[in-house]
Every structure is written in structure tokens, then in C-alpha cells.
Amino acid sequence: MLREFQEYRPYRSIERCRREIGKYVSDDDLVPLSRSYLARRLAFTLCGCLLVFLLPAPDVAAAQSDGTRREVAAYRLGESDVLHFDGRVAEAFWSMIAPATGFRMQEPREGAEASERTEVRIAYDSRNLYIGVILYDSEPSQIKAFMKRRDLPMFSDERFTWILDTFDDQRTAYFLEVNPNGMRTDGLIVTGQGNNINLNWDGVWDARTVIGDFGWSAEIKIPFRTLNFDARSETWGINFMRVIRRKNETVLWTGYRRNQGITRPQDAGVLTGLSDVSQGLGLEIVPYGVLHATEERVTSPAERTVSPDGGLDFNYSITPSLKASLTVNTDFAETEVDQRRINLTRFPLFFPERRDFFLEGSSIYGFAPASAVNPFFSRRIGLDNRTGQPIPITLGGRVLGSSGDYSIALLQVRTGATEEVNREDFTMARVRRNIGAESTIGLIYTRRSTQAGDTLDPALQDRHTVGADLELSTSRFAGNKNLQFQAFFVAHNRPDAGDDSTDFWDRTTRGVRFNFPNQPWSGHVSYREFGSAYDPAVGFAPRNGFRRVNPRIGFAPQFENSDLIQEVEWSVWFEHLTDLDFRLLTQELRLTPFAIRFMSGDQVALDISRGFERLDEPFDIKGDGSIIIPIGDYRNWWINAGVETAPFRRASAAVAVETGGFWSGRRTEYRLQLTLRPLAGVELAPEYVHTSVDLQEGAFSTDLVRFQGTLDFTTWLLFSAIAQYDNLSNLLGVNSRLRWIITPGSDLYLVYNHNWLEEDSRFVTRQRTGTVKVSYTHRF
């Protein structure tokens, strides 16, 4: 599918999302092979990959036609240079700085000159890096700027994006962007396969913007103490991107090819002239206070509690690139609730991590991300797997960062005891080493130790998991193409249970993946095996006991001479899953006859799929015992069609229909999502999903209703609410949050949650909670 469809396509069915997130499937007409033969073939493949990826290659960074990287010089402010931080880029010193210009299109016409001029200037003093950017626009009244809420993807708005590769290693970078309202989004980039932007990193920095008859401009201030870098180096990698939303135009300073882009530090230019800059002492103290008020109406009379609490976080930069953190009595009251989903599969759903303490290191924690192995899944820490309720985290420590060619993550967390679980200790260690120009090799270790007690589950007592992964990448395959190879192996010890008879291979997973992420041609092929007893104690493994092969090929040309169509993609995707004895369990062939992106920003796509599923034991599809799918083989066809209008309009919509065979009968699913932006900072997003299932064993339907609303008074004062209801659980839940960013790094949250249960056509309150939390960041 089109790239934006793949990431955020809202019309994907719940069932399809599960299949794509879980990724457990396999191969066609395989013949039984011995493990020794497979090991020899794997070793032979790895040797060939090493020759391709590790032989000397040209500089991987973005180059001009003469082979040099583009450069922009930073200007050091003198005593007479005064910055009025107002977004106007009008101070005299800005005019003394040679700007970065000459942006070229990536979309819609690759390599063409940008339709509007952009000028970027950089200055600094001993404490801060300053960026002044002027984004000229011939139609300033048409500038799209709806959003004000920090850290959301800016698909609906104009935006200016830049990356800072502070070690100039073309592997990692800071990702930052701003829109005409001064809304800020930031994250961390790590090269490799899969999604390589961690937007959950929150840096302390600021931006001011102005919209005028020239277009719009921004002044940006980034404290050096926010960044990790080598103070002895005077050069950083840097790149800039601008999106002109109404034209669906994306332009870059360098790396403008469709198989390059802003998220690839390999394609960045160079920032020169930095010297004598300071990160301060590198010590950060973040105290917080919180007040919870809860009312439970599960029993009569209702139970009401009011509990004050507090905690403390310490952060210290051991080196400019390696930071240690300690958290005491951690509380996540401000964390957003999960989006509710209806599960009609046999396998558990994957919910992303939302807690800041665990998100900050996720760019290093990631293990063979494109293969969805997940030997470390941080939601196993501090959350009850059965109920989703929080478990208190009494103490946690971590070390994150890099040292030379090594990326390091160490995590140790202790959770408290509750009525359902005992006290536990969690350990995670991750080391990744750079090899060659763009490749890495890594190790991971996790441990979960459950203390003895009345509720002890012996299967959770002191379990260890170890793994290794290899990422080989080159951006110079066949001259200028990207080619990637991934391999992984994970194993864990035998659970402490007397009747466990599993051998070593039963408790392992392994696999390889080739990826060709280019345009217009793209594709991948992967193979993986999950042992029959593979179940990492701090990981996520929705299915085990299978072998899976999954090839895909796609062709997505741009129509550069068309005023109607920007891009069309055709693709074939196949997955084939057998058990460990090569008996077919699951198979799906998916054809995409078209996925069209129009010059207007609207999109339309169609999928046609044929699937096979073997059920070896009865399946309770609703979870209440009313409809049981019997053992048997099931073959079905289904179709998925969707339309999505351009996100920059004040009213946009995404509509999808999926219909076809489902187990012994049929299923039809309708999904409708609206987004209304009547004013800047105001967004209303109702969503409705209806699924109708008609089986030989019985019929039923499900409804999921979700309403999200945001009211952002400024980029510093933000209100949001989400209401969710489904007719299987009959639960209606509302989560509302008011956030006041007092200063960058210091926040006040007011949070209110209310849950109702539908009984006899009326909603009865089951629980409601109110929370006040304030945190303050002080840096030395």
C-alpha cells in the first residue's frame, strides 16, 4: 500500500490490524529439513550477506553531484548579538549568516525545484543552538495550520522538520519539527528496518513562529544540555525538510530521492563551526506530587479513597552521550488510556507502550523490529497482564546512550506486591555495536524474578531470556539502492515447573529477513520459526509453534506529468504458516489491484485476499461460550476497500468496508472516521466500527464507538477527552486530561476518568477517579 496508508490507514479492519501487528505466518510446499541443514544454509547466507554489506563502500552520507556533502555553517553569537525570541528572524545578525537554500522536491515530482523558497540559518552561543527559518509562500492566506498539541504527527499542517546527527555517524539522530502555530514534535531516529522514529522522546526546547504576508517564519532554541554529543567535535550531521500541505509538496535540503528522506541520517548534510559549547553539569532532578481520588461502586456501599503521593526522578549524564536515571515511587497518572479494540481472533492483542519512563529508551530496546519478535515488551512491567490494572513501581534505574561504536541500555525495575501478584524484579540489558558503514550487531538479556508469597505462580519464578540480532544495511546497492538483511535468535530457560519437558529448541525463535525499501520497486521476504514452548517472561509472543515465510513485492510509480494522480501502487503479499512438522496452518494471499494517491491528497485503495485457516481445537469467538467455532479447515475470500480524504481540509473522512468469508460463514465490517477542525487547536474525531458476523454456529454483531476531542487553547495549555463504548463488554469509558506546560519540562496535569456499565438499557457508574499531578524539572 501507499506509505501513508501503511502507517496510519484508519480503514484497516480490526482483524487485519491484528494479522499485520502479530505477524505469525509461513511457507508453501516446504520439504522437511533437518536443523543441521538449516543451520548450514543460514551460515552460507550470512557469509554472502557480509560480503555485500561490509565490503568497503563510498561514503554513505548524502552527496552532491561532485561527491561532497552539502554544508551549512553555524554563526557564533557575540556579546552585541541579541536575540528577541519572537519568531520573526529580523535581528541584524541573522542577515550576516549564509542560509541553507536550494531545496528540491521528493513529492510530487522527484528532483524538481521547490515551488516556494526556504532559507535556514543557524547560530549558537555556549548554551543554546538557534535556528532561524523563513518559509516564503506566494499564497500566505492558504497556509494550513490547525494543530497546537505537542508530539502529534503533523499530517494535516504545513511543517518544517530537521534532524541533528550530533555524532555525525549516519546512524542515529534527533528528529524535530514545528508548524506555523509553534506546535512542536520531537523524537529519536535509529537506522534499520521497520519504523525507525521514536516520537515519544520529549526534549526540552522551544520555538516561536509568525505568519505574515511573506509566508511564515520560526525561531527555534535548543539547549545543548538537551542533546547528547561529543563536545570535541565541531561538525554534526543535519538535514531540513519542508511540507507545503495544500500542494502535497515535500522538499528537502539534501537526500530528496524517494528512497532517501528526512529519517535517514545517511542522507544528511553537515553542520560546521561548532566550538566551546557546554552541556552543564548534566544533572537533572524531577520531583513530582500527585493526588488521587477514587470511587468504586462494584460493592455496596461505594468505596471512596483519597491518597496523596509523590516521587522523584534523577538523571545524570555520565558522559555527553551516556545518561543514568533513577526513579522512585513512579506514577503514570498522566498517561493516555489505550484505544479500545474488539478481539475476534484466538490471539492476544498488541497494545503499544505509553509510559514515558519506558518510552525514552525504546529506540535502543528495539530488537529486530521488522520481524516482530519482541523478546522485551515493557508493558509486562508494572501492569497486570490479566486485567491491565497498574502495579506499583517502587524503584527503577536505567542507563541509556552510546559509547564509541556501542549503544547501551540497562534497565532494572522493582514492582510492589498487590492482592493478585507478588513483588517482582525485572532486568533488561541491551547492547548494539556498529559494524561496517550502516550495519549493527546486538545482544539482549531479560530476567523476571518473582518473590515467594501466597500468590506465587511457579512458572514466573526467575526466568531468563537471551537473544542476538544482526542488521546489515547498505544504501549503495547497485549504485544508489537500499538493501537490508536482518537475522535474529532468541532463547529462554525452562520455567521452574516440575512437569516441564521442553527441550532447548522448543524455547527458541529464529529468523531472517531481506528488505528492498526503494521506489518505485520495493519488496521483502522473511522466514521465521517460533518454538512450541517459546514464551519470554518479559516479552510478547501471541503465537508459537510455527514456521513462517512471507514475501511481498510492490511497484509504486509517480505520475509526474499528471495533474490528477500523484502515485499508484500495485502489490502482492503472501504469508504461509505451518506447524513445526510442516503441516499447513495458515495461509493468505493478498493482492492490491490499486492504491492511488491523488494530487489533491485524497487516497483510495483496494485489497483482495484469499485465506486458509486450520483450527486444531474449538475456538470461543465471543469469549462467553455462546458461539464455538469447531475444529476443521476453513478457506475464504474477502475484499477490503477504503477511501481517505486529504487531512489538511477542515473536514476529512476515512471510510472502509471489508466483507467476505469468515470461518464457517461471512463477516462484513464498516468503519467510518471523521475529523473536524473548525478552528485552529480544535479537533473533533468521532469513529464508528460495526462488524456483522453470520456463521453456521450462530450470528452476532459488534459495535465500537469512539469519540476523541481536543481543545488546545495555546501550545502550552491543552485539553483532550476520549469516550469509548463497545457492545461486547457493555462498558462506556471517558478519559479527560488538561495539561499545562508551565515551562519546558515542567507540567501540571488534571485527569478525570469515569467508567459506566450498561445494565438493563441504562448506564451505571462502576468507577470514577480524579488525579492532580505536578512535576518540575531542574537542570544543573
JSON list of C-alpha atoms in Angstrom, two decimals, residues 392-571:
[
{"chain": "A", "resi": 392, "resn": "PRO", "atom": "CA", "xyz": [3.10, -0.01, 41.72]},
{"chain": "A", "resi": 393, "resn": "ILE", "atom": "CA", "xyz": [6.70, 0.58, 40.62]},
{"chain": "A", "resi": 394, "resn": "THR", "atom": "CA", "xyz": [8.68, 1.27, 43.78]},
{"chain": "A", "resi": 395, "resn": "LEU", "atom": "CA", "xyz": [12.14, 1.73, 42.31]},
{"chain": "A", "resi": 396, "resn": "GLY", "atom": "CA", "xyz": [13.72, 1.77, 38.87]},
{"chain": "A", "resi": 397, "resn": "GLY", "atom": "CA", "xyz": [17.09, 2.56, 37.36]},
{"chain": "A", "resi": 398, "resn": "ARG", "atom": "CA", "xyz": [18.46, 2.69, 33.85]},
{"chain": "A", "resi": 399, "resn": "VAL", "atom": "CA", "xyz": [21.47, 3.65, 31.76]},
{"chain": "A", "resi": 400, "resn": "LEU", "atom": "CA", "xyz": [20.88, 4.76, 28.17]},
{"chain": "A", "resi": 401, "resn": "GLY", "atom": "CA", "xyz": [23.10, 6.10, 25.45]},
{"chain": "A", "resi": 402, "resn": "SER", "atom": "CA", "xyz": [26.20, 5.33, 23.46]},
{"chain": "A", "resi": 403, "resn": "SER", "atom": "CA", "xyz": [29.92, 4.91, 23.92]},
{"chain": "A", "resi": 404, "resn": "GLY", "atom": "CA", "xyz": [32.01, 4.85, 20.78]},
{"chain": "A", "resi": 405, "resn": "ASP", "atom": "CA", "xyz": [30.56, 2.24, 18.44]},
{"chain": "A", "resi": 406, "resn": "TYR", "atom": "CA", "xyz": [28.26, 0.82, 21.14]},
{"chain": "A", "resi": 407, "resn": "SER", "atom": "CA", "xyz": [24.65, 1.67, 22.01]},
{"chain": "A", "resi": 408, "resn": "ILE", "atom": "CA", "xyz": [23.74, 0.62, 25.55]},
{"chain": "A", "resi": 409, "resn": "ALA", "atom": "CA", "xyz": [20.51, 0.18, 27.51]},
{"chain": "A", "resi": 410, "resn": "LEU", "atom": "CA", "xyz": [20.40, -1.21, 31.05]},
{"chain": "A", "resi": 411, "resn": "LEU", "atom": "CA", "xyz": [17.13, -1.33, 32.99]},
{"chain": "A", "resi": 412, "resn": "GLN", "atom": "CA", "xyz": [16.31, -2.56, 36.50]},
{"chain": "A", "resi": 413, "resn": "VAL", "atom": "CA", "xyz": [12.81, -2.17, 37.95]},
{"chain": "A", "resi": 414, "resn": "ARG", "atom": "CA", "xyz": [11.18, -3.43, 41.16]},
{"chain": "A", "resi": 415, "resn": "THR", "atom": "CA", "xyz": [7.39, -3.63, 41.41]},
{"chain": "A", "resi": 416, "resn": "GLY", "atom": "CA", "xyz": [5.39, -3.86, 44.61]},
{"chain": "A", "resi": 417, "resn": "ALA", "atom": "CA", "xyz": [3.03, -6.58, 45.76]},
{"chain": "A", "resi": 418, "resn": "THR", "atom": "CA", "xyz": [-0.75, -6.47, 45.36]},
{"chain": "A", "resi": 419, "resn": "GLU", "atom": "CA", "xyz": [-3.52, -8.90, 46.30]},
{"chain": "A", "resi": 420, "resn": "GLU", "atom": "CA", "xyz": [-3.09, -10.69, 42.95]},
{"chain": "A", "resi": 421, "resn": "VAL", "atom": "CA", "xyz": [0.70, -10.61, 42.36]},
{"chain": "A", "resi": 422, "resn": "ASN", "atom": "CA", "xyz": [3.86, -10.77, 44.41]},
{"chain": "A", "resi": 423, "resn": "ARG", "atom": "CA", "xyz": [6.77, -8.38, 44.35]},
{"chain": "A", "resi": 424, "resn": "GLU", "atom": "CA", "xyz": [8.89, -8.78, 41.23]},
{"chain": "A", "resi": 425, "resn": "ASP", "atom": "CA", "xyz": [12.26, -7.67, 39.86]},
{"chain": "A", "resi": 426, "resn": "PHE", "atom": "CA", "xyz": [12.77, -7.02, 36.15]},
{"chain": "A", "resi": 427, "resn": "THR", "atom": "CA", "xyz": [16.13, -6.71, 34.40]},
{"chain": "A", "resi": 428, "resn": "MET", "atom": "CA", "xyz": [16.86, -5.78, 30.80]},
{"chain": "A", "resi": 429, "resn": "ALA", "atom": "CA", "xyz": [20.26, -5.31, 29.16]},
{"chain": "A", "resi": 430, "resn": "ARG", "atom": "CA", "xyz": [20.71, -4.36, 25.51]},
{"chain": "A", "resi": 431, "resn": "VAL", "atom": "CA", "xyz": [24.00, -3.76, 23.68]},
{"chain": "A", "resi": 432, "resn": "ARG", "atom": "CA", "xyz": [24.27, -2.94, 20.00]},
{"chain": "A", "resi": 433, "resn": "ARG", "atom": "CA", "xyz": [27.57, -2.44, 18.14]},
{"chain": "A", "resi": 434, "resn": "ASN", "atom": "CA", "xyz": [28.10, -0.61, 14.86]},
{"chain": "A", "resi": 435, "resn": "ILE", "atom": "CA", "xyz": [29.80, -2.64, 12.16]},
{"chain": "A", "resi": 436, "resn": "GLY", "atom": "CA", "xyz": [30.70, -1.56, 8.67]},
{"chain": "A", "resi": 437, "resn": "ALA", "atom": "CA", "xyz": [29.20, 1.63, 7.28]},
{"chain": "A", "resi": 438, "resn": "GLU", "atom": "CA", "xyz": [25.49, 1.14, 8.14]},
{"chain": "A", "resi": 439, "resn": "SER", "atom": "CA", "xyz": [25.18, -2.19, 9.97]},
{"chain": "A", "resi": 440, "resn": "THR", "atom": "CA", "xyz": [24.86, -3.36, 13.57]},
{"chain": "A", "resi": 441, "resn": "ILE", "atom": "CA", "xyz": [25.01, -6.49, 15.70]},
{"chain": "A", "resi": 442, "resn": "GLY", "atom": "CA", "xyz": [23.32, -6.71, 19.08]},
{"chain": "A", "resi": 443, "resn": "LEU", "atom": "CA", "xyz": [22.60, -8.75, 22.19]},
{"chain": "A", "resi": 444, "resn": "ILE", "atom": "CA", "xyz": [19.67, -8.62, 24.59]},
{"chain": "A", "resi": 445, "resn": "TYR", "atom": "CA", "xyz": [19.08, -10.16, 28.03]},
{"chain": "A", "resi": 446, "resn": "THR", "atom": "CA", "xyz": [15.99, -10.06, 30.24]},
{"chain": "A", "resi": 447, "resn": "ARG", "atom": "CA", "xyz": [15.21, -11.51, 33.65]},
{"chain": "A", "resi": 448, "resn": "ARG", "atom": "CA", "xyz": [11.97, -11.72, 35.62]},
{"chain": "A", "resi": 449, "resn": "SER", "atom": "CA", "xyz": [12.19, -12.79, 39.22]},
{"chain": "A", "resi": 450, "resn": "THR", "atom": "CA", "xyz": [9.05, -13.29, 41.30]},
{"chain": "A", "resi": 451, "resn": "GLN", "atom": "CA", "xyz": [9.41, -13.27, 45.06]},
{"chain": "A", "resi": 452, "resn": "ALA", "atom": "CA", "xyz": [7.88, -16.07, 47.13]},
{"chain": "A", "resi": 453, "resn": "GLY", "atom": "CA", "xyz": [4.39, -15.48, 48.52]},
{"chain": "A", "resi": 454, "resn": "ASP", "atom": "CA", "xyz": [0.85, -16.71, 48.72]},
{"chain": "A", "resi": 455, "resn": "THR", "atom": "CA", "xyz": [0.05, -15.82, 45.12]},
{"chain": "A", "resi": 456, "resn": "LEU", "atom": "CA", "xyz": [3.28, -17.10, 43.57]},
{"chain": "A", "resi": 457, "resn": "ASP", "atom": "CA", "xyz": [2.96, -18.61, 40.11]},
{"chain": "A", "resi": 458, "resn": "PRO", "atom": "CA", "xyz": [5.91, -21.05, 39.80]},
{"chain": "A", "resi": 459, "resn": "ALA", "atom": "CA", "xyz": [6.08, -20.53, 36.01]},
{"chain": "A", "resi": 460, "resn": "LEU", "atom": "CA", "xyz": [7.15, -16.93, 36.58]},
{"chain": "A", "resi": 461, "resn": "GLN", "atom": "CA", "xyz": [9.94, -17.58, 39.05]},
{"chain": "A", "resi": 462, "resn": "ASP", "atom": "CA", "xyz": [13.36, -16.37, 37.90]},
{"chain": "A", "resi": 463, "resn": "ARG", "atom": "CA", "xyz": [13.09, -16.64, 34.12]},
{"chain": "A", "resi": 464, "resn": "HIS", "atom": "CA", "xyz": [15.91, -15.57, 31.79]},
{"chain": "A", "resi": 465, "resn": "THR", "atom": "CA", "xyz": [15.83, -14.70, 28.09]},
{"chain": "A", "resi": 466, "resn": "VAL", "atom": "CA", "xyz": [18.81, -14.06, 25.79]},
{"chain": "A", "resi": 467, "resn": "GLY", "atom": "CA", "xyz": [18.93, -13.07, 22.15]},
{"chain": "A", "resi": 468, "resn": "ALA", "atom": "CA", "xyz": [21.13, -11.80, 19.33]},
{"chain": "A", "resi": 469, "resn": "ASP", "atom": "CA", "xyz": [20.21, -9.84, 16.22]},
{"chain": "A", "resi": 470, "resn": "LEU", "atom": "CA", "xyz": [22.13, -8.74, 13.14]},
{"chain": "A", "resi": 471, "resn": "GLU", "atom": "CA", "xyz": [21.19, -5.77, 10.92]},
{"chain": "A", "resi": 472, "resn": "LEU", "atom": "CA", "xyz": [23.12, -5.46, 7.66]},
{"chain": "A", "resi": 473, "resn": "SER", "atom": "CA", "xyz": [22.30, -2.42, 5.53]},
{"chain": "A", "resi": 474, "resn": "THR", "atom": "CA", "xyz": [23.68, -0.58, 2.54]},
{"chain": "A", "resi": 475, "resn": "SER", "atom": "CA", "xyz": [22.36, 2.44, 0.64]},
{"chain": "A", "resi": 476, "resn": "ARG", "atom": "CA", "xyz": [24.76, 1.81, -2.26]},
{"chain": "A", "resi": 477, "resn": "PHE", "atom": "CA", "xyz": [23.43, -1.50, -3.59]},
{"chain": "A", "resi": 478, "resn": "ALA", "atom": "CA", "xyz": [23.54, -1.42, -7.40]},
{"chain": "A", "resi": 479, "resn": "GLY", "atom": "CA", "xyz": [24.74, 2.17, -7.15]},
{"chain": "A", "resi": 480, "resn": "ASN", "atom": "CA", "xyz": [22.06, 4.01, -5.18]},
{"chain": "A", "resi": 481, "resn": "LYS", "atom": "CA", "xyz": [19.56, 1.42, -3.91]},
{"chain": "A", "resi": 482, "resn": "ASN", "atom": "CA", "xyz": [18.82, 0.38, -0.33]},
{"chain": "A", "resi": 483, "resn": "LEU", "atom": "CA", "xyz": [19.24, -3.25, 0.67]},
{"chain": "A", "resi": 484, "resn": "GLN", "atom": "CA", "xyz": [18.79, -4.64, 4.17]},
{"chain": "A", "resi": 485, "resn": "PHE", "atom": "CA", "xyz": [19.23, -8.00, 5.84]},
{"chain": "A", "resi": 486, "resn": "GLN", "atom": "CA", "xyz": [18.09, -8.98, 9.33]},
{"chain": "A", "resi": 487, "resn": "ALA", "atom": "CA", "xyz": [18.70, -12.13, 11.36]},
{"chain": "A", "resi": 488, "resn": "PHE", "atom": "CA", "xyz": [17.79, -12.96, 14.96]},
{"chain": "A", "resi": 489, "resn": "PHE", "atom": "CA", "xyz": [17.87, -15.74, 17.53]},
{"chain": "A", "resi": 490, "resn": "VAL", "atom": "CA", "xyz": [16.19, -15.75, 20.97]},
{"chain": "A", "resi": 491, "resn": "ALA", "atom": "CA", "xyz": [16.05, -18.42, 23.70]},
{"chain": "A", "resi": 492, "resn": "HIS", "atom": "CA", "xyz": [14.85, -18.60, 27.29]},
{"chain": "A", "resi": 493, "resn": "ASN", "atom": "CA", "xyz": [15.35, -21.01, 30.14]},
{"chain": "A", "resi": 494, "resn": "ARG", "atom": "CA", "xyz": [12.89, -23.66, 31.21]},
{"chain": "A", "resi": 495, "resn": "PRO", "atom": "CA", "xyz": [10.14, -22.42, 33.54]},
{"chain": "A", "resi": 496, "resn": "ASP", "atom": "CA", "xyz": [10.51, -23.63, 37.11]},
{"chain": "A", "resi": 497, "resn": "ALA", "atom": "CA", "xyz": [7.80, -26.31, 36.83]},
{"chain": "A", "resi": 498, "resn": "GLY", "atom": "CA", "xyz": [8.27, -29.97, 37.59]},
{"chain": "A", "resi": 499, "resn": "ASP", "atom": "CA", "xyz": [6.21, -31.24, 34.64]},
{"chain": "A", "resi": 500, "resn": "ASP", "atom": "CA", "xyz": [8.03, -29.16, 32.00]},
{"chain": "A", "resi": 501, "resn": "SER", "atom": "CA", "xyz": [9.70, -31.46, 29.46]},
{"chain": "A", "resi": 502, "resn": "THR", "atom": "CA", "xyz": [10.57, -28.93, 26.75]},
{"chain": "A", "resi": 503, "resn": "ASP", "atom": "CA", "xyz": [13.98, -29.04, 25.10]},
{"chain": "A", "resi": 504, "resn": "PHE", "atom": "CA", "xyz": [16.15, -26.07, 24.13]},
{"chain": "A", "resi": 505, "resn": "TRP", "atom": "CA", "xyz": [14.78, -25.66, 20.57]},
{"chain": "A", "resi": 506, "resn": "ASP", "atom": "CA", "xyz": [11.19, -25.65, 21.87]},
{"chain": "A", "resi": 507, "resn": "ARG", "atom": "CA", "xyz": [12.05, -22.46, 23.79]},
{"chain": "A", "resi": 508, "resn": "THR", "atom": "CA", "xyz": [13.67, -20.53, 20.93]},
{"chain": "A", "resi": 509, "resn": "THR", "atom": "CA", "xyz": [12.75, -18.37, 17.97]},
{"chain": "A", "resi": 510, "resn": "ARG", "atom": "CA", "xyz": [14.93, -17.55, 14.94]},
{"chain": "A", "resi": 511, "resn": "GLY", "atom": "CA", "xyz": [14.57, -15.98, 11.55]},
{"chain": "A", "resi": 512, "resn": "VAL", "atom": "CA", "xyz": [15.97, -13.94, 8.66]},
{"chain": "A", "resi": 513, "resn": "ARG", "atom": "CA", "xyz": [14.59, -11.10, 6.54]},
{"chain": "A", "resi": 514, "resn": "PHE", "atom": "CA", "xyz": [15.70, -9.42, 3.31]},
{"chain": "A", "resi": 515, "resn": "ASN", "atom": "CA", "xyz": [14.27, -6.00, 2.57]},
{"chain": "A", "resi": 516, "resn": "PHE", "atom": "CA", "xyz": [14.46, -3.86, -0.57]},
{"chain": "A", "resi": 517, "resn": "PRO", "atom": "CA", "xyz": [12.90, -0.50, 0.52]},
{"chain": "A", "resi": 518, "resn": "ASN", "atom": "CA", "xyz": [13.08, 1.54, -2.66]},
{"chain": "A", "resi": 519, "resn": "GLN", "atom": "CA", "xyz": [10.87, 3.36, -5.11]},
{"chain": "A", "resi": 520, "resn": "PRO", "atom": "CA", "xyz": [9.18, 2.60, -7.40]},
{"chain": "A", "resi": 521, "resn": "TRP", "atom": "CA", "xyz": [10.06, -1.07, -6.74]},
{"chain": "A", "resi": 522, "resn": "SER", "atom": "CA", "xyz": [10.03, -2.40, -3.20]},
{"chain": "A", "resi": 523, "resn": "GLY", "atom": "CA", "xyz": [9.79, -5.77, -1.55]},
{"chain": "A", "resi": 524, "resn": "HIS", "atom": "CA", "xyz": [10.85, -8.12, 1.19]},
{"chain": "A", "resi": 525, "resn": "VAL", "atom": "CA", "xyz": [10.99, -11.79, 2.04]},
{"chain": "A", "resi": 526, "resn": "SER", "atom": "CA", "xyz": [11.25, -13.22, 5.54]},
{"chain": "A", "resi": 527, "resn": "TYR", "atom": "CA", "xyz": [11.40, -16.58, 7.25]},
{"chain": "A", "resi": 528, "resn": "ARG", "atom": "CA", "xyz": [10.96, -17.23, 10.96]},
{"chain": "A", "resi": 529, "resn": "GLU", "atom": "CA", "xyz": [10.38, -20.13, 13.35]},
{"chain": "A", "resi": 530, "resn": "PHE", "atom": "CA", "xyz": [8.84, -19.98, 16.82]},
{"chain": "A", "resi": 531, "resn": "GLY", "atom": "CA", "xyz": [9.36, -22.99, 19.08]},
{"chain": "A", "resi": 532, "resn": "SER", "atom": "CA", "xyz": [6.36, -24.75, 20.56]},
{"chain": "A", "resi": 533, "resn": "ALA", "atom": "CA", "xyz": [7.17, -23.54, 24.11]},
{"chain": "A", "resi": 534, "resn": "TYR", "atom": "CA", "xyz": [8.56, -20.10, 23.27]},
{"chain": "A", "resi": 535, "resn": "ASP", "atom": "CA", "xyz": [7.18, -17.68, 25.86]},
{"chain": "A", "resi": 536, "resn": "PRO", "atom": "CA", "xyz": [9.63, -14.97, 27.06]},
{"chain": "A", "resi": 537, "resn": "ALA", "atom": "CA", "xyz": [8.68, -13.77, 30.54]},
{"chain": "A", "resi": 538, "resn": "VAL", "atom": "CA", "xyz": [9.19, -10.07, 29.69]},
{"chain": "A", "resi": 539, "resn": "GLY", "atom": "CA", "xyz": [8.23, -10.37, 26.02]},
{"chain": "A", "resi": 540, "resn": "PHE", "atom": "CA", "xyz": [5.20, -10.61, 23.76]},
{"chain": "A", "resi": 541, "resn": "ALA", "atom": "CA", "xyz": [4.58, -13.80, 21.78]},
{"chain": "A", "resi": 542, "resn": "PRO", "atom": "CA", "xyz": [0.92, -14.11, 20.66]},
{"chain": "A", "resi": 543, "resn": "ARG", "atom": "CA", "xyz": [1.55, -17.38, 18.84]},
{"chain": "A", "resi": 544, "resn": "ASN", "atom": "CA", "xyz": [4.23, -20.08, 18.89]},
{"chain": "A", "resi": 545, "resn": "GLY", "atom": "CA", "xyz": [4.96, -23.48, 17.36]},
{"chain": "A", "resi": 546, "resn": "PHE", "atom": "CA", "xyz": [5.14, -22.41, 13.70]},
{"chain": "A", "resi": 547, "resn": "ARG", "atom": "CA", "xyz": [7.33, -21.81, 10.67]},
{"chain": "A", "resi": 548, "resn": "ARG", "atom": "CA", "xyz": [6.52, -18.78, 8.51]},
{"chain": "A", "resi": 549, "resn": "VAL", "atom": "CA", "xyz": [7.50, -17.48, 5.10]},
{"chain": "A", "resi": 550, "resn": "ASN", "atom": "CA", "xyz": [6.32, -14.03, 3.99]},
{"chain": "A", "resi": 551, "resn": "PRO", "atom": "CA", "xyz": [7.30, -12.46, 0.64]},
{"chain": "A", "resi": 552, "resn": "ARG", "atom": "CA", "xyz": [5.97, -9.17, -0.72]},
{"chain": "A", "resi": 553, "resn": "ILE", "atom": "CA", "xyz": [6.64, -7.15, -3.87]},
{"chain": "A", "resi": 554, "resn": "GLY", "atom": "CA", "xyz": [5.29, -3.72, -4.75]},
{"chain": "A", "resi": 555, "resn": "PHE", "atom": "CA", "xyz": [5.51, -1.24, -7.61]},
{"chain": "A", "resi": 556, "resn": "ALA", "atom": "CA", "xyz": [4.59, 2.42, -6.93]},
{"chain": "A", "resi": 557, "resn": "PRO", "atom": "CA", "xyz": [5.45, 4.81, -9.75]},
{"chain": "A", "resi": 558, "resn": "GLN", "atom": "CA", "xyz": [4.83, 8.55, -9.60]},
{"chain": "A", "resi": 559, "resn": "PHE", "atom": "CA", "xyz": [2.84, 10.21, -12.40]},
{"chain": "A", "resi": 560, "resn": "GLU", "atom": "CA", "xyz": [4.93, 13.34, -12.68]},
{"chain": "A", "resi": 561, "resn": "ASN", "atom": "CA", "xyz": [3.08, 14.73, -15.71]},
{"chain": "A", "resi": 562, "resn": "SER", "atom": "CA", "xyz": [-0.39, 14.19, -14.29]},
{"chain": "A", "resi": 563, "resn": "ASP", "atom": "CA", "xyz": [-2.43, 16.91, -12.60]},
{"chain": "A", "resi": 564, "resn": "LEU", "atom": "CA", "xyz": [-4.77, 14.27, -11.13]},
{"chain": "A", "resi": 565, "resn": "ILE", "atom": "CA", "xyz": [-2.79, 11.25, -9.88]},
{"chain": "A", "resi": 566, "resn": "GLN", "atom": "CA", "xyz": [0.39, 11.52, -7.83]},
{"chain": "A", "resi": 567, "resn": "GLU", "atom": "CA", "xyz": [1.18, 7.85, -7.21]},
{"chain": "A", "resi": 568, "resn": "VAL", "atom": "CA", "xyz": [-0.31, 4.41, -7.79]},
{"chain": "A", "resi": 569, "resn": "GLU", "atom": "CA", "xyz": [0.87, 1.26, -6.04]},
{"chain": "A", "resi": 570, "resn": "TRP", "atom": "CA", "xyz": [0.32, -2.36, -7.03]},
{"chain": "A", "resi": 571, "resn": "SER", "atom": "CA", "xyz": [1.50, -5.12, -4.70]}
]
